[in-house]
């Protein structure tokens, strides 16, 4: 029986995780829930699941939010306010913490989980993009376990199956191409066009980042930390069918790939059960479904946001932190109609060009870098 704490429980990944747990009551018990600001949804989940701990990061009325959460799950420990998710993650009740918090705010909770030696099922990209160096140190100190939830990284882990990184010639992640893969002029795409992803149902920011292939660049940064591979052995390709999620090529010339339906229930379940494989999470693919698979290179210059992400990853240090913060601001500006889609990578590039990367030293340092980058990105949006 896995005792699961779910951070970001009211978002897309969080809701799907609740569904996975509900299908496996003999294997998974949700003992804690945390959300950013969706008080009503969190209370509904609490009434249904009866967790022993609840956390809410943001609330207009902290006292009222606390009272409502206490009524929703009588006897539960409740934290409300900034840092609540990290406080919950540090509690010993859960042996597994699935972190589906959106944004850089998820890093603190990931570190708290690993420091106490628990399993971190990671769906928060920013944990590794922003704080990969800190995560590895927390892993070493706490003796915890890091298991990815992203479909591509879950696939890569399955392909590698504990192999020595020295045996790997190349790890290739796949990208569906997002909503704009056939768009004649992506820079002028509308918000409605961008948010209409042909394969995955995701949050708004990640859907925009997927359309720009920025998200794929972030995933390469994550893979660098997850699998201890240098940049010369990391690549990505376009794969419209989204059935193959990762390919590992070994130095002897053989390749292993992972294929499955594009459904997040599988990597969610596997992150909780690993290394075991429990009852069917999604319907299996028939061999015929793999006929006619298409793969294409990501053309240099065609996706400037992807190029920016890869360059920041190679630069290392605090550069990915700045990259992520600037992108969050620029994407939000696009969603609110302040800038065009084509301006998103332009504004991110402006902020990155003015930053001198430094080695990552602490969470406090990254929080300061993040805040400065957001301010610089906001200024770049306003002054365009």
PDB file of N, CA, C and O in Angstrom, residues 275-302:
ATOM      1  N   UNK A 275       9.344  -0.190  -9.116  1.00  0.00           N
ATOM      2  CA  UNK A 275       9.535  -0.802 -10.439  1.00  0.00           C
ATOM      3  C   UNK A 275       8.451  -1.813 -10.817  1.00  0.00           C
ATOM      4  O   UNK A 275       8.542  -2.434 -11.877  1.00  0.00           O
ATOM      5  N   UNK A 276       7.453  -1.977  -9.976  1.00  0.00           N
ATOM      6  CA  UNK A 276       6.378  -2.922 -10.293  1.00  0.00           C
ATOM      7  C   UNK A 276       5.448  -2.328 -11.338  1.00  0.00           C
ATOM      8  O   UNK A 276       5.305  -1.112 -11.463  1.00  0.00           O
ATOM      9  N   UNK A 277       4.798  -3.221 -12.080  1.00  0.00           N
ATOM     10  CA  UNK A 277       3.775  -2.805 -13.040  1.00  0.00           C
ATOM     11  C   UNK A 277       2.452  -3.408 -12.585  1.00  0.00           C
ATOM     12  O   UNK A 277       2.289  -4.629 -12.581  1.00  0.00           O
ATOM     13  N   UNK A 278       1.533  -2.525 -12.203  1.00  0.00           N
ATOM     14  CA  UNK A 278       0.254  -2.983 -11.694  1.00  0.00           C
ATOM     15  C   UNK A 278      -0.733  -3.215 -12.847  1.00  0.00           C
ATOM     16  O   UNK A 278      -0.375  -3.140 -14.008  1.00  0.00           O
ATOM     17  N   UNK A 279      -1.975  -3.484 -12.481  1.00  0.00           N
ATOM     18  CA  UNK A 279      -3.018  -3.778 -13.466  1.00  0.00           C
ATOM     19  C   UNK A 279      -3.112  -2.673 -14.511  1.00  0.00           C
ATOM     20  O   UNK A 279      -2.728  -1.527 -14.267  1.00  0.00           O
ATOM     21  N   UNK A 280      -3.648  -3.032 -15.642  1.00  0.00           N
ATOM     22  CA  UNK A 280      -3.693  -2.168 -16.823  1.00  0.00           C
ATOM     23  C   UNK A 280      -4.114  -0.738 -16.485  1.00  0.00           C
ATOM     24  O   UNK A 280      -5.197  -0.488 -15.979  1.00  0.00           O
ATOM     25  N   UNK A 281      -3.222   0.215 -16.810  1.00  0.00           N
ATOM     26  CA  UNK A 281      -3.529   1.630 -16.619  1.00  0.00           C
ATOM     27  C   UNK A 281      -4.253   2.202 -17.822  1.00  0.00           C
ATOM     28  O   UNK A 281      -5.139   3.052 -17.693  1.00  0.00           O
ATOM     29  N   UNK A 282      -3.846   1.755 -19.016  1.00  0.00           N
ATOM     30  CA  UNK A 282      -4.482   2.170 -20.267  1.00  0.00           C
ATOM     31  C   UNK A 282      -4.569   0.945 -21.180  1.00  0.00           C
ATOM     32  O   UNK A 282      -3.807  -0.019 -21.006  1.00  0.00           O
ATOM     33  N   UNK A 283      -5.455   0.950 -22.146  1.00  0.00           N
ATOM     34  CA  UNK A 283      -5.519  -0.179 -23.089  1.00  0.00           C
ATOM     35  C   UNK A 283      -4.204  -0.336 -23.836  1.00  0.00           C
ATOM     36  O   UNK A 283      -3.584   0.653 -24.246  1.00  0.00           O
ATOM     37  N   UNK A 284      -3.768  -1.576 -24.024  1.00  0.00           N
ATOM     38  CA  UNK A 284      -2.510  -1.836 -24.713  1.00  0.00           C
ATOM     39  C   UNK A 284      -2.635  -1.535 -26.205  1.00  0.00           C
ATOM     40  O   UNK A 284      -3.724  -1.600 -26.788  1.00  0.00           O
ATOM     41  N   UNK A 285      -1.511  -1.190 -26.815  1.00  0.00           N
ATOM     42  CA  UNK A 285      -1.468  -0.948 -28.255  1.00  0.00           C
ATOM     43  C   UNK A 285      -1.395  -2.276 -29.010  1.00  0.00           C
ATOM     44  O   UNK A 285      -0.641  -3.172 -28.626  1.00  0.00           O
ATOM     45  N   UNK A 286      -2.136  -2.389 -30.073  1.00  0.00           N
ATOM     46  CA  UNK A 286      -1.955  -3.504 -30.996  1.00  0.00           C
ATOM     47  C   UNK A 286      -0.719  -3.226 -31.853  1.00  0.00           C
ATOM     48  O   UNK A 286      -0.412  -2.062 -32.151  1.00  0.00           O
ATOM     49  N   UNK A 287       0.028  -4.267 -32.243  1.00  0.00           N
ATOM     50  CA  UNK A 287       1.208  -4.035 -33.092  1.00  0.00           C
ATOM     51  C   UNK A 287       0.892  -3.236 -34.349  1.00  0.00           C
ATOM     52  O   UNK A 287       1.719  -2.424 -34.805  1.00  0.00           O
ATOM     53  N   UNK A 288      -0.302  -3.420 -34.890  1.00  0.00           N
ATOM     54  CA  UNK A 288      -0.659  -2.708 -36.104  1.00  0.00           C
ATOM     55  C   UNK A 288      -0.685  -1.191 -35.901  1.00  0.00           C
ATOM     56  O   UNK A 288      -0.529  -0.423 -36.857  1.00  0.00           O
ATOM     57  N   UNK A 289      -0.895  -0.770 -34.658  1.00  0.00           N
ATOM     58  CA  UNK A 289      -0.947   0.664 -34.380  1.00  0.00           C
ATOM     59  C   UNK A 289       0.395   1.342 -34.605  1.00  0.00           C
ATOM     60  O   UNK A 289       0.466   2.562 -34.754  1.00  0.00           O
ATOM     61  N   UNK A 290       1.476   0.543 -34.625  1.00  0.00           N
ATOM     62  CA  UNK A 290       2.814   1.109 -34.791  1.00  0.00           C
ATOM     63  C   UNK A 290       3.225   1.184 -36.261  1.00  0.00           C
ATOM     64  O   UNK A 290       4.335   1.612 -36.574  1.00  0.00           O
ATOM     65  N   UNK A 291       2.346   0.783 -37.151  1.00  0.00           N
ATOM     66  CA  UNK A 291       2.666   0.885 -38.564  1.00  0.00           C
ATOM     67  C   UNK A 291       2.612   2.330 -39.031  1.00  0.00           C
ATOM     68  O   UNK A 291       1.741   3.107 -38.625  1.00  0.00           O
ATOM     69  N   UNK A 292       3.552   2.707 -39.887  1.00  0.00           N
ATOM     70  CA  UNK A 292       3.546   4.048 -40.464  1.00  0.00           C
ATOM     71  C   UNK A 292       3.957   5.157 -39.525  1.00  0.00           C
ATOM     72  O   UNK A 292       3.586   6.323 -39.725  1.00  0.00           O
ATOM     73  N   UNK A 293       4.719   4.837 -38.489  1.00  0.00           N
ATOM     74  CA  UNK A 293       5.187   5.880 -37.581  1.00  0.00           C
ATOM     75  C   UNK A 293       6.107   6.859 -38.312  1.00  0.00           C
ATOM     76  O   UNK A 293       6.922   6.459 -39.140  1.00  0.00           O
ATOM     77  N   UNK A 294       5.969   8.136 -37.979  1.00  0.00           N
ATOM     78  CA  UNK A 294       6.763   9.178 -38.627  1.00  0.00           C
ATOM     79  C   UNK A 294       7.616   9.916 -37.604  1.00  0.00           C
ATOM     80  O   UNK A 294       7.137  10.265 -36.519  1.00  0.00           O
ATOM     81  N   UNK A 295       8.855  10.172 -37.965  1.00  0.00           N
ATOM     82  CA  UNK A 295       9.765  10.959 -37.135  1.00  0.00           C
ATOM     83  C   UNK A 295      10.445  11.994 -38.028  1.00  0.00           C
ATOM     84  O   UNK A 295      10.802  11.687 -39.170  1.00  0.00           O
ATOM     85  N   UNK A 296      10.614  13.191 -37.513  1.00  0.00           N
ATOM     86  CA  UNK A 296      11.245  14.255 -38.301  1.00  0.00           C
ATOM     87  C   UNK A 296      12.121  15.098 -37.391  1.00  0.00           C
ATOM     88  O   UNK A 296      11.820  15.270 -36.201  1.00  0.00           O
ATOM     89  N   UNK A 297      13.212  15.641 -37.919  1.00  0.00           N
ATOM     90  CA  UNK A 297      14.084  16.469 -37.089  1.00  0.00           C
ATOM     91  C   UNK A 297      13.421  17.792 -36.718  1.00  0.00           C
ATOM     92  O   UNK A 297      12.504  18.262 -37.414  1.00  0.00           O
ATOM     93  N   UNK A 298      13.863  18.366 -35.620  1.00  0.00           N
ATOM     94  CA  UNK A 298      13.441  19.715 -35.240  1.00  0.00           C
ATOM     95  C   UNK A 298      14.406  20.675 -35.924  1.00  0.00           C
ATOM     96  O   UNK A 298      15.571  20.786 -35.534  1.00  0.00           O
ATOM     97  N   UNK A 299      13.939  21.346 -36.957  1.00  0.00           N
ATOM     98  CA  UNK A 299      14.816  22.187 -37.776  1.00  0.00           C
ATOM     99  C   UNK A 299      15.359  23.350 -36.965  1.00  0.00           C
ATOM    100  O   UNK A 299      14.625  24.042 -36.249  1.00  0.00           O
ATOM    101  N   UNK A 300      16.666  23.562 -37.063  1.00  0.00           N
ATOM    102  CA  UNK A 300      17.315  24.678 -36.364  1.00  0.00           C
ATOM    103  C   UNK A 300      16.696  25.999 -36.801  1.00  0.00           C
ATOM    104  O   UNK A 300      16.522  26.251 -37.992  1.00  0.00           O
ATOM    105  N   UNK A 301      16.325  26.838 -35.834  1.00  0.00           N
ATOM    106  CA  UNK A 301      15.752  28.140 -36.127  1.00  0.00           C
ATOM    107  C   UNK A 301      14.253  28.140 -36.312  1.00  0.00           C
ATOM    108  O   UNK A 301      13.619  29.201 -36.231  1.00  0.00           O
ATOM    109  N   UNK A 302      13.648  26.987 -36.552  1.00  0.00           N
ATOM    110  CA  UNK A 302      12.197  26.923 -36.767  1.00  0.00           C
ATOM    111  C   UNK A 302      11.440  27.143 -35.464  1.00  0.00           C
ATOM    112  O   UNK A 302      10.339  27.692 -35.447  1.00  0.00           O
TER     113      UNK A 302
END
